Amino acid sequence: MSALEYNGSAIVAMMGHECVAIASDKRLGRQAQTLSCDFQKIFQMSDRLFLGLPGLGTDVETVSNRLRFRLNLYKLRENREMKPRTFLNMVSSFLYSHRFGPYFVEPIVAGLEPTTSEPFIASMDLIGCPMITSDFVVGGTASEQLYGMCETLWRPDLEPDDLFEIIAQSLLNAQDRDALSGWGGVVYIVEKDKVTIRHLKARMD
Amino acid sequence: TALPISLSSKRGMSRFSPYVLNGGTIVGVSGDDFALIASDTRLSEGFRIHSRTVPKLYTLTDSTVLGCCGFQGDCLTLNKHLASRLQTYKYAHRKSMSSSAIAQMLSTVLYYKRFFPYYTYNVIAGLDSEGKGAIYSFDPVGSYEREVFRAGGTAANLLQPLLDNQIGFKNQTGVEPEALTKEKAVALIKDVFTAAAERDIYTGDGLVIKIVTGNGVEEETFPLRRD
């Protein structure tokens, strides 16, 4: 039983036309037993910058808090918002600094550039190897299921409303085929002028 | 494939395994008057490709097709065994075995080897006694169930949720479920295998679809990514 498969999660981020979307399930479990259907796995690090953390629950909380601390110090020193690309590098070096005793999370970064509002998504493994894509990134115990859904449903330049439908269907159907993910869903649609949060009605099993 | 010594067991010699994973994916879908089953045509072992032209579909009778993937050695032997049993039945009963009877027989054949199983994931496509499409899916030791659709093999986890969504209309509110036509099913199969070939290294090279109807078995082939 791997540490990455102890609590269960399903997280996905997608690129749209001048927007990004990031979505996750809400289950926290202890192997087969479900403990919570309200567990937060996506964290708003900044105005238009989001971090999704699949993996071990305790590390989800610790990593999000430690990164928020470092990001806040950056904002105080530099007096500007951190770019998504820079944040990706910060998360990557943070994880690699624990190369031989890693945090069991495989983060997903999604956001818009502060000045140009260009969309950005990326993911990395538990020791910080980054991967920037132009379509979608997936993570968690339901990653194979998510790959299948996203690969078929996604197409480039989706508008925010269409992107919501596509990412919601990808998440819902993928988590329904994974015993360790599910129990609800939440979707963040990140646009230049607003962020929309929608909670999904899902199978609660 | 060769493993570096540090990754194999403590003694430095990996224990002999009678099984090998040869990869491949199969998908079965049934409709009101047809059943179709599709497979890719790649045979692999580790990062090596043995062949690009090995379909995993075996026509058992003119109303039943079996899809078989996992360990190719067991797939071939299982099929020889089944072909022999089917022939014996035909001589004894003067008719071909029905799809549901073949499914039941496959279940017992697989369970006979409960303690040294056939490493095969099986899906049968056929017609039931009323002429409606039927899909039966199995686990390696013979547990089986009739379903409307099923994906099996290395890309099963990628494909099954999509079939739930598009054929089962799951998680779709306010959408009228329509009956699945043969044309729509074939188009869907092409889409799902294209997606599987993108993300699963063991799936690719070519796609074979066999469609069982009241008129017999039709076959269609399409190319897939070869990387």
Tab-separated table of C-alpha atoms in Angstrom, chain B residues 8-226:
chain	number	residue	atom	x	y	z
B	8	SER	CA	15.558	-7.559	-8.300
B	9	SER	CA	15.242	-9.706	-5.181
B	10	LYS	CA	17.841	-9.814	-2.443
B	11	ARG	CA	19.678	-12.922	-3.731
B	12	GLY	CA	20.356	-11.154	-7.048
B	13	MET	CA	18.210	-13.691	-8.965
B	14	SER	CA	14.553	-12.892	-9.735
B	15	ARG	CA	12.220	-15.806	-9.145
B	16	PHE	CA	10.923	-17.475	-12.351
B	17	SER	CA	7.472	-16.165	-13.236
B	18	PRO	CA	5.230	-18.309	-15.423
B	19	TYR	CA	3.342	-15.201	-16.537
B	20	VAL	CA	4.267	-12.288	-18.767
B	21	LEU	CA	2.147	-9.237	-19.586
B	22	ASN	CA	1.730	-8.865	-23.362
B	23	GLY	CA	-0.573	-5.867	-23.171
B	24	GLY	CA	-3.541	-4.942	-25.338
B	25	THR	CA	-7.022	-3.562	-24.835
B	26	ILE	CA	-10.475	-4.867	-25.728
B	27	VAL	CA	-13.860	-3.122	-25.664
B	28	GLY	CA	-17.281	-4.764	-26.023
B	29	VAL	CA	-20.522	-2.817	-26.663
B	30	SER	CA	-24.032	-4.196	-27.212
B	31	GLY	CA	-27.074	-2.654	-28.872
B	32	ASP	CA	-30.641	-3.684	-29.601
B	33	ASP	CA	-29.787	-5.920	-32.536
B	34	PHE	CA	-25.986	-6.086	-32.603
B	35	ALA	CA	-22.976	-6.629	-30.398
B	36	LEU	CA	-19.545	-5.381	-31.247
B	37	ILE	CA	-16.128	-6.119	-29.858
B	38	ALA	CA	-12.928	-4.279	-30.684
B	39	SER	CA	-9.266	-4.770	-29.886
B	40	ASP	CA	-5.939	-3.171	-30.713
B	41	THR	CA	-3.341	-5.202	-32.617
B	42	ARG	CA	-0.127	-4.597	-30.676
B	43	LEU	CA	1.723	-7.411	-28.895
B	44	SER	CA	4.301	-6.114	-26.407
B	45	GLU	CA	6.569	-7.215	-23.602
B	46	GLY	CA	7.948	-4.449	-21.393
B	47	PHE	CA	9.156	-1.685	-23.704
B	48	ARG	CA	9.513	-4.052	-26.646
B	49	ILE	CA	6.949	-4.544	-29.394
B	50	HIS	CA	6.786	-8.135	-30.635
B	51	SER	CA	4.248	-7.501	-33.375
B	52	ARG	CA	1.950	-4.773	-34.663
B	53	THR	CA	-0.537	-7.157	-36.312
B	54	VAL	CA	-1.870	-9.428	-33.587
B	55	PRO	CA	-5.599	-8.878	-32.994
B	56	LYS	CA	-6.990	-10.202	-29.750
B	57	LEU	CA	-10.363	-11.236	-31.191
B	58	TYR	CA	-11.298	-14.853	-31.882
B	59	THR	CA	-14.471	-15.747	-33.783
B	60	LEU	CA	-15.897	-18.787	-32.004
B	61	THR	CA	-19.165	-19.264	-33.931
B	62	ASP	CA	-21.033	-17.124	-36.468
B	63	SER	CA	-22.856	-15.448	-33.601
B	64	THR	CA	-20.130	-15.195	-30.948
B	65	VAL	CA	-16.742	-13.462	-30.831
B	66	LEU	CA	-14.323	-13.713	-27.907
B	67	GLY	CA	-11.866	-10.965	-27.011
B	68	CYS	CA	-8.932	-12.163	-24.955
B	69	CYS	CA	-5.970	-10.142	-23.621
B	70	GLY	CA	-3.319	-10.375	-20.934
B	71	PHE	CA	-0.749	-13.151	-21.275
B	72	GLN	CA	-0.702	-14.228	-24.926
B	73	GLY	CA	0.419	-17.769	-24.120
B	74	ASP	CA	-2.680	-18.338	-22.025
B	75	CYS	CA	-4.931	-16.539	-24.551
B	76	LEU	CA	-3.852	-18.908	-27.334
B	77	THR	CA	-4.113	-22.047	-25.216
B	78	LEU	CA	-7.490	-21.029	-23.824
B	79	ASN	CA	-8.762	-20.512	-27.361
B	80	LYS	CA	-7.514	-23.919	-28.522
B	81	HIS	CA	-9.306	-25.460	-25.543
B	82	LEU	CA	-12.537	-23.590	-26.310
B	83	ALA	CA	-12.426	-24.438	-30.016
B	84	SER	CA	-12.115	-28.105	-29.139
B	85	ARG	CA	-15.050	-27.964	-26.712
B	86	LEU	CA	-17.174	-26.087	-29.263
B	87	GLN	CA	-16.496	-28.705	-31.916
B	88	THR	CA	-17.364	-31.558	-29.547
B	89	TYR	CA	-20.629	-29.818	-28.640
B	90	LYS	CA	-21.475	-29.338	-32.302
B	91	TYR	CA	-21.015	-33.034	-33.056
B	92	ALA	CA	-23.006	-34.097	-29.998
B	93	HIS	CA	-25.911	-31.642	-30.305
B	94	ARG	CA	-26.035	-30.931	-34.064
B	95	LYS	CA	-26.034	-27.186	-33.484
B	96	SER	CA	-23.575	-24.435	-32.510
B	97	MET	CA	-23.344	-23.324	-28.917
B	98	SER	CA	-25.354	-20.219	-28.045
B	99	SER	CA	-23.561	-17.138	-26.698
B	100	SER	CA	-24.923	-17.570	-23.190
B	101	ALA	CA	-23.863	-21.223	-23.122
B	102	ILE	CA	-20.364	-20.315	-24.312
B	103	ALA	CA	-20.166	-17.713	-21.547
B	104	GLN	CA	-21.154	-20.252	-18.915
B	105	MET	CA	-18.676	-22.761	-20.311
B	106	LEU	CA	-15.846	-20.229	-20.316
B	107	SER	CA	-16.578	-19.504	-16.671
B	108	THR	CA	-16.159	-23.160	-15.684
B	109	VAL	CA	-13.087	-23.600	-17.902
B	110	LEU	CA	-11.435	-20.654	-16.183
B	111	TYR	CA	-12.394	-21.766	-12.676
B	112	TYR	CA	-10.938	-25.231	-13.273
B	113	LYS	CA	-7.568	-23.476	-13.123
B	114	ARG	CA	-8.457	-21.505	-9.986
B	115	PHE	CA	-5.066	-22.211	-8.353
B	116	PHE	CA	-2.929	-21.593	-11.453
B	117	PRO	CA	-5.131	-19.299	-13.507
B	118	TYR	CA	-5.217	-18.379	-17.153
B	119	TYR	CA	-3.898	-14.807	-17.035
B	120	THR	CA	-6.526	-13.551	-19.453
B	121	TYR	CA	-9.144	-10.808	-19.380
B	122	ASN	CA	-12.059	-12.003	-21.490
B	123	VAL	CA	-15.046	-10.298	-23.066
B	124	ILE	CA	-17.585	-12.209	-25.164
B	125	ALA	CA	-19.796	-10.489	-27.735
B	126	GLY	CA	-22.826	-12.320	-29.056
B	127	LEU	CA	-26.599	-12.364	-29.393
B	128	ASP	CA	-29.040	-13.613	-26.796
B	129	SER	CA	-31.964	-15.955	-27.473
B	130	GLU	CA	-34.129	-12.990	-28.562
B	131	GLY	CA	-31.543	-11.708	-31.041
B	132	LYS	CA	-30.526	-8.730	-28.883
B	133	GLY	CA	-26.859	-7.863	-28.440
B	134	ALA	CA	-25.122	-9.373	-25.398
B	135	ILE	CA	-21.743	-8.698	-23.807
B	136	TYR	CA	-20.311	-10.957	-21.100
B	137	SER	CA	-17.193	-9.893	-19.162
B	138	PHE	CA	-14.965	-12.174	-17.086
B	139	ASP	CA	-12.173	-11.991	-14.567
B	140	PRO	CA	-9.172	-14.355	-14.854
B	141	VAL	CA	-10.803	-17.062	-12.703
B	142	GLY	CA	-14.225	-17.113	-14.307
B	143	SER	CA	-16.437	-14.675	-12.415
B	144	TYR	CA	-18.757	-13.307	-15.105
B	145	GLU	CA	-21.691	-11.045	-15.725
B	146	ARG	CA	-23.765	-9.869	-18.666
B	147	GLU	CA	-23.345	-6.144	-19.302
B	148	VAL	CA	-24.157	-3.514	-21.920
B	149	PHE	CA	-20.522	-2.440	-22.352
B	150	ARG	CA	-17.135	-3.289	-20.898
B	151	ALA	CA	-13.508	-2.308	-21.469
B	152	GLY	CA	-10.773	-4.825	-20.633
B	153	GLY	CA	-6.978	-4.912	-20.764
B	154	THR	CA	-4.217	-2.396	-20.087
B	155	ALA	CA	-6.259	0.688	-21.039
B	156	ALA	CA	-9.445	-0.520	-19.319
B	157	ASN	CA	-9.196	2.108	-16.568
B	158	LEU	CA	-8.899	4.868	-19.167
B	159	LEU	CA	-11.856	3.704	-21.267
B	160	GLN	CA	-14.481	2.387	-18.848
B	161	PRO	CA	-15.419	5.841	-17.394
B	162	LEU	CA	-15.929	7.230	-20.886
B	163	LEU	CA	-18.228	4.352	-21.836
B	164	ASP	CA	-20.193	4.969	-18.603
B	165	ASN	CA	-20.636	8.593	-19.648
B	166	GLN	CA	-21.406	8.193	-23.365
B	167	ILE	CA	-23.353	4.911	-23.463
B	168	GLY	CA	-24.644	4.701	-19.877
B	169	PHE	CA	-25.419	8.459	-19.789
B	170	LYS	CA	-24.032	8.601	-16.255
B	171	ASN	CA	-23.620	12.028	-14.604
B	172	GLN	CA	-25.654	13.620	-17.378
B	173	THR	CA	-28.759	15.388	-16.108
B	174	GLY	CA	-31.466	16.580	-18.454
B	175	VAL	CA	-30.275	14.383	-21.337
B	176	GLU	CA	-32.670	11.910	-22.983
B	177	PRO	CA	-30.969	8.497	-23.269
B	178	GLU	CA	-31.180	7.308	-26.893
B	179	ALA	CA	-30.721	3.778	-28.174
B	180	LEU	CA	-27.212	3.093	-29.470
B	181	THR	CA	-26.930	2.581	-33.245
B	182	LYS	CA	-24.218	0.510	-34.901
B	183	GLU	CA	-22.741	3.584	-36.630
B	184	LYS	CA	-22.581	5.582	-33.403
B	185	ALA	CA	-21.002	2.642	-31.589
B	186	VAL	CA	-18.284	2.256	-34.235
B	187	ALA	CA	-17.542	6.006	-34.142
B	188	LEU	CA	-17.317	5.897	-30.347
B	189	ILE	CA	-14.979	2.892	-30.443
B	190	LYS	CA	-12.657	4.687	-32.878
B	191	ASP	CA	-12.558	7.710	-30.557
B	192	VAL	CA	-11.860	5.720	-27.399
B	193	PHE	CA	-9.090	3.662	-28.995
B	194	THR	CA	-7.471	6.819	-30.359
B	195	ALA	CA	-7.496	8.201	-26.813
B	196	ALA	CA	-6.157	4.938	-25.371
B	197	ALA	CA	-3.321	4.805	-27.919
B	198	GLU	CA	-2.264	8.314	-26.875
B	199	ARG	CA	-1.895	7.544	-23.191
B	200	ASP	CA	-1.260	3.779	-22.861
B	201	ILE	CA	2.048	2.506	-24.178
B	202	TYR	CA	0.732	-1.023	-24.664
B	203	THR	CA	-2.163	0.060	-26.901
B	204	GLY	CA	-1.710	1.136	-30.516
B	205	ASP	CA	-0.668	0.098	-34.056
B	206	GLY	CA	-4.081	-0.964	-35.305
B	207	LEU	CA	-7.733	-1.420	-34.378
B	208	VAL	CA	-9.960	-4.364	-35.329
B	209	ILE	CA	-13.732	-4.257	-34.773
B	210	LYS	CA	-15.959	-7.331	-35.164
B	211	ILE	CA	-19.710	-6.731	-35.290
B	212	VAL	CA	-22.102	-9.599	-34.562
B	213	THR	CA	-25.578	-9.286	-36.060
B	214	GLY	CA	-28.308	-11.655	-37.192
B	215	ASN	CA	-26.428	-11.894	-40.518
B	216	GLY	CA	-23.135	-13.083	-39.064
B	217	VAL	CA	-19.861	-11.390	-38.152
B	218	GLU	CA	-18.589	-8.278	-40.016
B	219	GLU	CA	-15.048	-6.995	-39.595
B	220	GLU	CA	-13.543	-3.502	-39.907
B	221	THR	CA	-9.942	-2.382	-39.381
B	222	PHE	CA	-8.374	1.049	-38.806
B	223	PRO	CA	-4.819	2.228	-38.160
B	224	LEU	CA	-3.732	3.614	-34.777
B	225	ARG	CA	-0.638	5.455	-33.547
B	226	ARG	CA	2.467	3.309	-33.954
